[in-house]
Tab-separated table of C-alpha atoms in Angstrom:
chain	number	residue	atom	x	y	z
A	1	MET	CA	59.308	14.367	35.922
A	2	LEU	CA	60.329	12.652	32.675
A	3	PHE	CA	61.283	9.515	34.590
A	4	ALA	CA	57.898	9.475	36.342
A	5	LEU	CA	56.020	9.788	33.037
A	6	LEU	CA	58.015	6.956	31.495
A	7	TRP	CA	57.376	4.777	34.543
A	8	LEU	CA	53.633	5.425	34.358
A	9	ALA	CA	53.594	4.571	30.655
A	10	LEU	CA	55.126	1.201	31.469
A	11	VAL	CA	52.996	0.240	34.445
A	12	VAL	CA	49.567	1.482	33.306
A	13	PRO	CA	47.790	-1.479	31.628
A	14	ILE	CA	47.346	-1.106	27.902
A	15	HIS	CA	43.756	-2.311	28.166
A	16	ALA	CA	42.952	0.760	30.264
A	17	GLN	CA	42.392	2.590	26.976
A	18	THR	CA	38.828	3.604	26.296
A	19	LEU	CA	36.510	0.850	25.129
A	20	PRO	CA	33.960	1.787	22.461
A	21	ASP	CA	30.558	2.878	23.719
A	22	TRP	CA	27.480	1.263	22.249
A	23	GLN	CA	25.259	3.302	19.956
A	24	ASP	CA	22.460	0.769	19.570
A	25	LEU	CA	21.282	-2.118	21.742
A	26	ARG	CA	21.119	-4.572	18.829
A	27	VAL	CA	23.556	-3.741	16.022
A	28	ASN	CA	26.741	-1.663	16.302
A	29	ASP	CA	28.351	-1.936	12.868
A	30	PHE	CA	31.316	0.368	13.531
A	31	ALA	CA	33.387	-1.289	10.778
A	32	GLY	CA	30.621	-1.014	8.170
A	33	LEU	CA	30.538	-4.741	7.334
A	34	LEU	CA	26.759	-5.245	7.171
A	35	THR	CA	24.471	-4.508	4.270
A	36	PRO	CA	21.441	-2.367	5.152
A	37	GLU	CA	19.177	-5.369	4.575
A	38	ASP	CA	21.153	-7.639	6.902
A	39	ALA	CA	21.460	-4.909	9.548
A	40	GLN	CA	17.680	-4.472	9.510
A	41	ALA	CA	17.108	-8.228	9.627
A	42	LEU	CA	19.449	-8.600	12.610
A	43	ASP	CA	17.785	-5.727	14.433
A	44	THR	CA	14.387	-7.350	13.881
A	45	ALA	CA	15.567	-10.808	14.961
A	46	LEU	CA	17.316	-9.546	18.110
A	47	SER	CA	14.417	-7.271	19.056
A	48	THR	CA	11.982	-10.170	18.647
A	49	LEU	CA	14.184	-12.426	20.765
A	50	ASP	CA	14.313	-9.837	23.545
A	51	ALA	CA	10.560	-9.203	23.424
A	52	GLN	CA	9.688	-12.913	23.511
A	53	THR	CA	12.332	-14.278	25.896
A	54	GLY	CA	14.001	-11.329	27.639
A	55	ILE	CA	17.406	-12.398	26.275
A	56	GLU	CA	19.627	-9.573	25.056
A	57	GLY	CA	21.898	-10.192	22.089
A	58	THR	CA	24.068	-7.660	20.293
A	59	VAL	CA	26.237	-7.602	17.172
A	60	VAL	CA	29.462	-5.573	17.110
A	61	THR	CA	31.906	-4.996	14.273
A	62	LEU	CA	35.188	-3.135	14.750
A	63	THR	CA	38.172	-2.580	12.483
A	64	ASP	CA	40.621	-3.835	15.134
A	65	ARG	CA	41.005	-4.201	18.894
A	66	ALA	CA	44.460	-2.669	19.395
A	67	ARG	CA	43.093	0.883	19.352
A	68	TYR	CA	40.847	-0.052	22.281
A	69	GLY	CA	43.586	-1.658	24.360
A	70	GLY	CA	42.937	-5.172	23.089
A	71	THR	CA	46.543	-6.275	22.697
A	72	ASP	CA	46.070	-8.893	25.422
A	73	GLY	CA	44.108	-11.173	23.084
A	74	LEU	CA	40.734	-11.611	21.436
A	75	GLU	CA	39.081	-13.543	24.258
A	76	ALA	CA	40.116	-11.102	26.996
A	77	PHE	CA	39.044	-8.130	24.877
A	78	ALA	CA	35.634	-9.634	24.052
A	79	THR	CA	34.934	-10.427	27.711
A	80	ARG	CA	35.998	-6.952	28.768
A	81	LEU	CA	33.767	-5.277	26.154
A	82	PHE	CA	30.848	-7.569	27.075
A	83	ASP	CA	31.164	-6.678	30.764
A	84	HIS	CA	31.724	-2.992	30.031
A	85	TRP	CA	28.421	-2.826	28.168
A	86	GLY	CA	26.667	-5.181	30.605
A	87	VAL	CA	24.998	-7.311	27.939
A	88	GLY	CA	22.145	-9.475	29.236
A	89	ASP	CA	20.006	-9.630	32.339
A	90	GLY	CA	22.096	-8.958	35.445
A	91	THR	CA	20.520	-11.873	37.326
A	92	ARG	CA	20.253	-14.563	34.644
A	93	ASN	CA	23.387	-13.483	32.716
A	94	ASP	CA	21.973	-14.936	29.503
A	95	GLY	CA	23.094	-12.249	27.042
A	96	PHE	CA	25.387	-12.859	24.082
A	97	MET	CA	27.604	-10.828	21.779
A	98	VAL	CA	28.710	-11.584	18.211
A	99	LEU	CA	31.953	-9.658	17.647
A	100	VAL	CA	33.831	-9.373	14.333
A	101	LEU	CA	37.171	-7.570	13.921
A	102	ALA	CA	37.700	-6.863	10.229
A	103	ASP	CA	41.409	-5.985	10.051
A	104	ASP	CA	42.397	-8.522	12.703
A	105	ARG	CA	40.442	-11.218	10.787
A	106	GLU	CA	38.954	-12.474	14.051
A	107	ALA	CA	35.465	-13.296	15.272
A	108	ARG	CA	34.059	-14.170	18.669
A	109	ILE	CA	30.753	-15.417	20.061
A	110	GLU	CA	30.811	-14.235	23.681
A	111	LEU	CA	28.260	-15.792	26.044
A	112	GLY	CA	27.010	-14.603	29.419
A	113	ARG	CA	28.117	-16.460	32.511
A	114	GLY	CA	24.672	-18.031	32.852
A	115	TYR	CA	25.274	-20.429	29.952
A	116	GLU	CA	26.559	-23.954	30.559
A	117	ASN	CA	29.551	-25.577	28.849
A	118	ASP	CA	27.305	-27.201	26.247
A	119	ALA	CA	26.573	-23.725	24.927
A	120	ASP	CA	30.294	-23.200	24.345
A	121	ILE	CA	30.398	-26.379	22.252
A	122	LEU	CA	27.438	-25.247	20.177
A	123	ALA	CA	28.995	-21.799	19.754
A	124	GLN	CA	32.159	-23.443	18.422
A	125	GLU	CA	30.101	-25.458	15.917
A	126	ILE	CA	28.377	-22.270	14.749
A	127	MET	CA	31.693	-20.473	14.427
A	128	ARG	CA	33.377	-23.314	12.550
A	129	ASN	CA	30.565	-24.365	10.231
A	130	THR	CA	28.563	-21.180	9.688
A	131	MET	CA	30.525	-18.009	10.320
A	132	LEU	CA	34.101	-18.782	9.290
A	133	PRO	CA	33.350	-20.243	5.817
A	134	ALA	CA	31.478	-17.069	4.864
A	135	LEU	CA	34.060	-14.750	6.424
A	136	ARG	CA	36.894	-16.515	4.597
A	137	ASP	CA	35.044	-16.048	1.297
A	138	GLY	CA	34.628	-12.341	1.937
A	139	ARG	CA	30.890	-12.652	2.582
A	140	MET	CA	31.170	-10.702	5.804
A	141	SER	CA	27.571	-9.563	6.105
A	142	ARG	CA	26.223	-13.039	5.349
A	143	GLY	CA	28.509	-14.682	7.894
A	144	ILE	CA	27.547	-12.270	10.656
A	145	ARG	CA	23.849	-12.567	9.861
A	146	ASP	CA	23.779	-16.365	9.699
A	147	GLY	CA	26.023	-16.766	12.731
A	148	THR	CA	23.853	-14.505	14.857
A	149	GLN	CA	20.681	-16.247	13.729
A	150	ALA	CA	22.240	-19.597	14.641
A	151	VAL	CA	23.063	-18.373	18.152
A	152	ILE	CA	19.462	-17.201	18.521
A	153	GLU	CA	17.867	-20.441	17.328
A	154	LEU	CA	20.324	-23.058	18.639
A	155	ILE	CA	21.410	-21.512	21.946
A	156	ALA	CA	19.329	-18.553	23.173
A	157	ARG	CA	15.814	-19.823	22.464
A	158	PRO	CA	16.371	-23.359	23.835
A	159	VAL	CA	17.870	-21.887	27.011
A	160	ALA	CA	14.920	-19.515	27.386
A	161	ALA	CA	12.536	-22.468	26.975
A	162	GLY	CA	14.416	-24.524	29.579
A	163	GLN	CA	15.470	-27.125	27.036
A	164	PRO	CA	18.805	-28.921	27.460
A	165	LEU	CA	21.500	-28.007	24.954
A	166	ARG	CA	23.041	-30.873	23.043
A	167	ALA	CA	25.893	-30.482	20.642
A	168	PRO	CA	24.775	-31.935	17.278
A	169	GLU	CA	26.771	-34.527	15.434
A	170	ARG	CA	29.341	-33.043	13.071
A	171	GLY	CA	27.409	-33.881	9.937
A	172	MET	CA	24.014	-33.071	11.419
A	173	MET	CA	24.815	-29.377	11.784
A	174	ASP	CA	25.526	-29.116	8.059
A	175	ARG	CA	22.109	-30.602	7.289
A	176	ILE	CA	20.122	-28.615	9.853
A	177	VAL	CA	21.580	-25.140	9.412
A	178	PRO	CA	20.425	-24.435	5.797
A	179	PHE	CA	16.810	-25.364	6.618
A	180	LEU	CA	16.946	-23.475	9.909
A	181	PHE	CA	18.305	-20.316	8.324
A	182	GLY	CA	16.057	-20.584	5.303
A	183	GLY	CA	12.880	-20.711	7.384
A	184	ALA	CA	14.010	-18.023	9.817
A	185	TRP	CA	15.147	-15.769	6.979
A	186	LEU	CA	11.821	-16.106	5.178
A	187	LEU	CA	9.971	-15.154	8.373
A	188	ILE	CA	12.175	-12.105	8.852
A	189	LEU	CA	11.795	-10.997	5.225
A	190	GLY	CA	8.046	-11.493	5.486
A	191	ALA	CA	7.857	-9.331	8.601
A	192	ILE	CA	9.942	-6.608	6.954
A	193	ALA	CA	7.826	-6.698	3.791
A	194	ARG	CA	4.626	-6.455	5.851
A	195	GLN	CA	5.968	-3.456	7.750
A	196	LEU	CA	7.017	-1.740	4.515
A	197	TRP	CA	3.597	-2.360	2.956
A	198	ARG	CA	1.774	-0.934	5.972
A	199	ARG	CA	4.136	1.987	6.469
A	200	ASN	CA	2.602	5.402	5.889
A	201	ARG	CA	-0.756	3.891	4.868
A	202	CYS	CA	-4.025	5.190	6.353
A	203	PRO	CA	-5.827	2.470	8.368
A	204	GLN	CA	-9.198	4.039	7.496
A	205	CYS	CA	-9.089	4.687	3.749
A	206	GLY	CA	-5.943	2.703	2.857
A	207	ARG	CA	-4.245	5.570	1.016
A	208	ARG	CA	-0.596	6.429	1.447
A	209	GLY	CA	0.847	9.806	2.373
A	210	LEU	CA	0.159	10.102	6.085
A	211	GLU	CA	1.462	13.304	7.619
A	212	THR	CA	3.392	12.982	10.888
A	213	ARG	CA	3.875	15.769	13.424
A	214	VAL	CA	6.041	15.409	16.537
A	215	ALA	CA	5.679	17.878	19.419
A	216	PRO	CA	7.234	17.744	22.910
A	217	LEU	CA	4.766	17.029	25.711
A	218	GLU	CA	5.490	19.661	28.368
A	219	THR	CA	4.590	18.904	31.989
A	220	PRO	CA	4.535	22.037	34.195
A	221	LEU	CA	6.686	22.008	37.312
A	222	PRO	CA	5.457	23.432	40.673
A	223	GLU	CA	8.451	25.736	40.958
A	224	GLY	CA	8.001	27.014	37.415
A	225	GLY	CA	9.368	25.754	34.162
A	226	HIS	CA	8.479	22.370	32.742
A	227	MET	CA	9.659	18.810	32.190
A	228	VAL	CA	9.709	16.888	28.894
A	229	SER	CA	9.915	13.083	28.925
A	230	HIS	CA	7.554	12.231	26.048
A	231	ASP	CA	6.632	13.439	22.576
A	232	ASP	CA	3.142	13.646	21.130
A	233	VAL	CA	3.324	11.899	17.756
A	234	THR	CA	0.297	12.697	15.578
A	235	ARG	CA	-0.415	10.962	12.291
A	236	ARG	CA	-3.042	12.437	9.990
A	237	CYS	CA	-4.447	11.383	6.627
A	238	PRO	CA	-4.995	14.411	4.338
A	239	ALA	CA	-7.337	12.345	2.143
A	240	CYS	CA	-10.014	11.325	4.673
A	241	GLY	CA	-9.109	13.353	7.776
A	242	TRP	CA	-8.263	10.353	9.981
A	243	SER	CA	-5.831	11.202	12.771
A	244	GLU	CA	-4.207	9.465	15.725
A	245	THR	CA	-1.991	10.804	18.493
A	246	ARG	CA	0.273	8.652	20.638
A	247	GLN	CA	2.872	9.406	23.256
A	248	ARG	CA	6.440	8.273	22.636
A	249	LEU	CA	9.051	8.082	25.394
A	250	ARG	CA	12.160	10.124	24.708
A	251	ARG	CA	15.696	8.888	25.243
A	252	GLN	CA	16.126	11.523	27.951
A	253	THR	CA	13.935	13.375	30.431
A	254	VAL	CA	14.889	17.048	30.477
A	255	TRP	CA	13.952	19.648	33.113
A	256	TYR	CA	13.687	23.282	32.002
A	257	GLY	CA	13.639	26.408	34.146
A	258	PRO	CA	11.095	29.252	33.877
A	259	ASN	CA	13.344	31.001	31.347
A	260	GLY	CA	13.665	27.878	29.170
A	261	ALA	CA	17.208	27.006	30.286
A	262	VAL	CA	18.042	23.317	30.749
A	263	LEU	CA	18.370	22.487	34.454
A	264	ARG	CA	19.246	18.784	34.251
A	265	SER	CA	18.576	15.646	32.272
A	266	LYS	CA	18.328	11.911	32.921
A	267	ALA	CA	18.456	8.994	30.484
A	268	ASN	CA	15.374	6.831	29.996
A	269	PRO	CA	16.610	3.189	29.787
A	270	ALA	CA	13.229	1.994	28.489
A	271	ALA	CA	13.738	4.205	25.428
A	272	GLY	CA	17.222	2.916	24.716
A	273	GLY	CA	19.186	5.447	26.775
A	274	ALA	CA	22.100	4.530	29.022
A	275	PRO	CA	22.618	2.194	30.739
A	276	GLY	CA	20.547	0.373	28.123
A	277	PHE	CA	21.711	-3.182	28.679
A	278	GLY	CA	20.673	-5.217	31.702
A	279	GLY	CA	23.988	-5.310	33.545
A	280	GLY	CA	25.025	-8.853	32.605
A	281	SER	CA	28.546	-10.272	32.626
A	282	SER	CA	30.538	-13.081	31.027
A	283	ARG	CA	32.805	-15.765	32.429
A	284	GLY	CA	34.712	-15.815	29.142
A	285	GLY	CA	32.642	-18.596	27.594
A	286	GLY	CA	31.830	-18.840	23.915
A	287	ALA	CA	33.880	-19.520	20.814
A	288	SER	CA	36.573	-17.779	18.771
A	289	GLY	CA	37.521	-17.976	15.135
A	290	ARG	CA	40.253	-16.595	12.870
A	291	TRP	CA	40.431	-16.598	9.099
């Protein structure tokens, strides 16, 4: 028995260890490298990209890869994690992942198999000229934010628009990137500021202090019991009496029996439940960096 256990320990691949599961479709900061402001900005930028182009991008930070069976190398681990999550549309395979491993001092831009070789060259330029300088200086959050924004603007959006990708001249990237990031960052900050200003403000009288009430929307079942897939979200202004009720899809649909016991449940992908991503895969393209 002891011999059999030792033999299994030797032959079972190390990378069979459990890969981390995603908690959010946009930003999974497991290593805690992002500031709240940069995490919000990345979530907004990636959500906007998905809404406008259908391209899924995600940011992942981990302390190291060894605990997840990543001793076979950064590139193999990034591809395996990308495929495990299924980032990107399963037909177009145009998703991307920005991965940073804090303790390993490694970073990777992993691209879906739908991208051409020119995208790999651009990813290497972004890694070399944008991400690594900031990561080496300890500006982790800034490097991740700027690197992700560069992938969005220089790779994802041109591909979505059907424009050919051309690797810029070495010096041209240094001149373009500050203006590109500056304009994009101002747009993101403006959108965040507008949302904050409008948050909890009555659209009728303009006063703040809206009251919000969330109640499950129960749909009766023929055999008894009920099903809940949505919530009724009601906002009401105590100052002028304005109110509005909207339905919000839950992460899961749950079926209850006549006695209130849970019979079964099913994830709602449209609300961010599993499987979440579009089932894309990677051929191992992209760019790696170490500092």
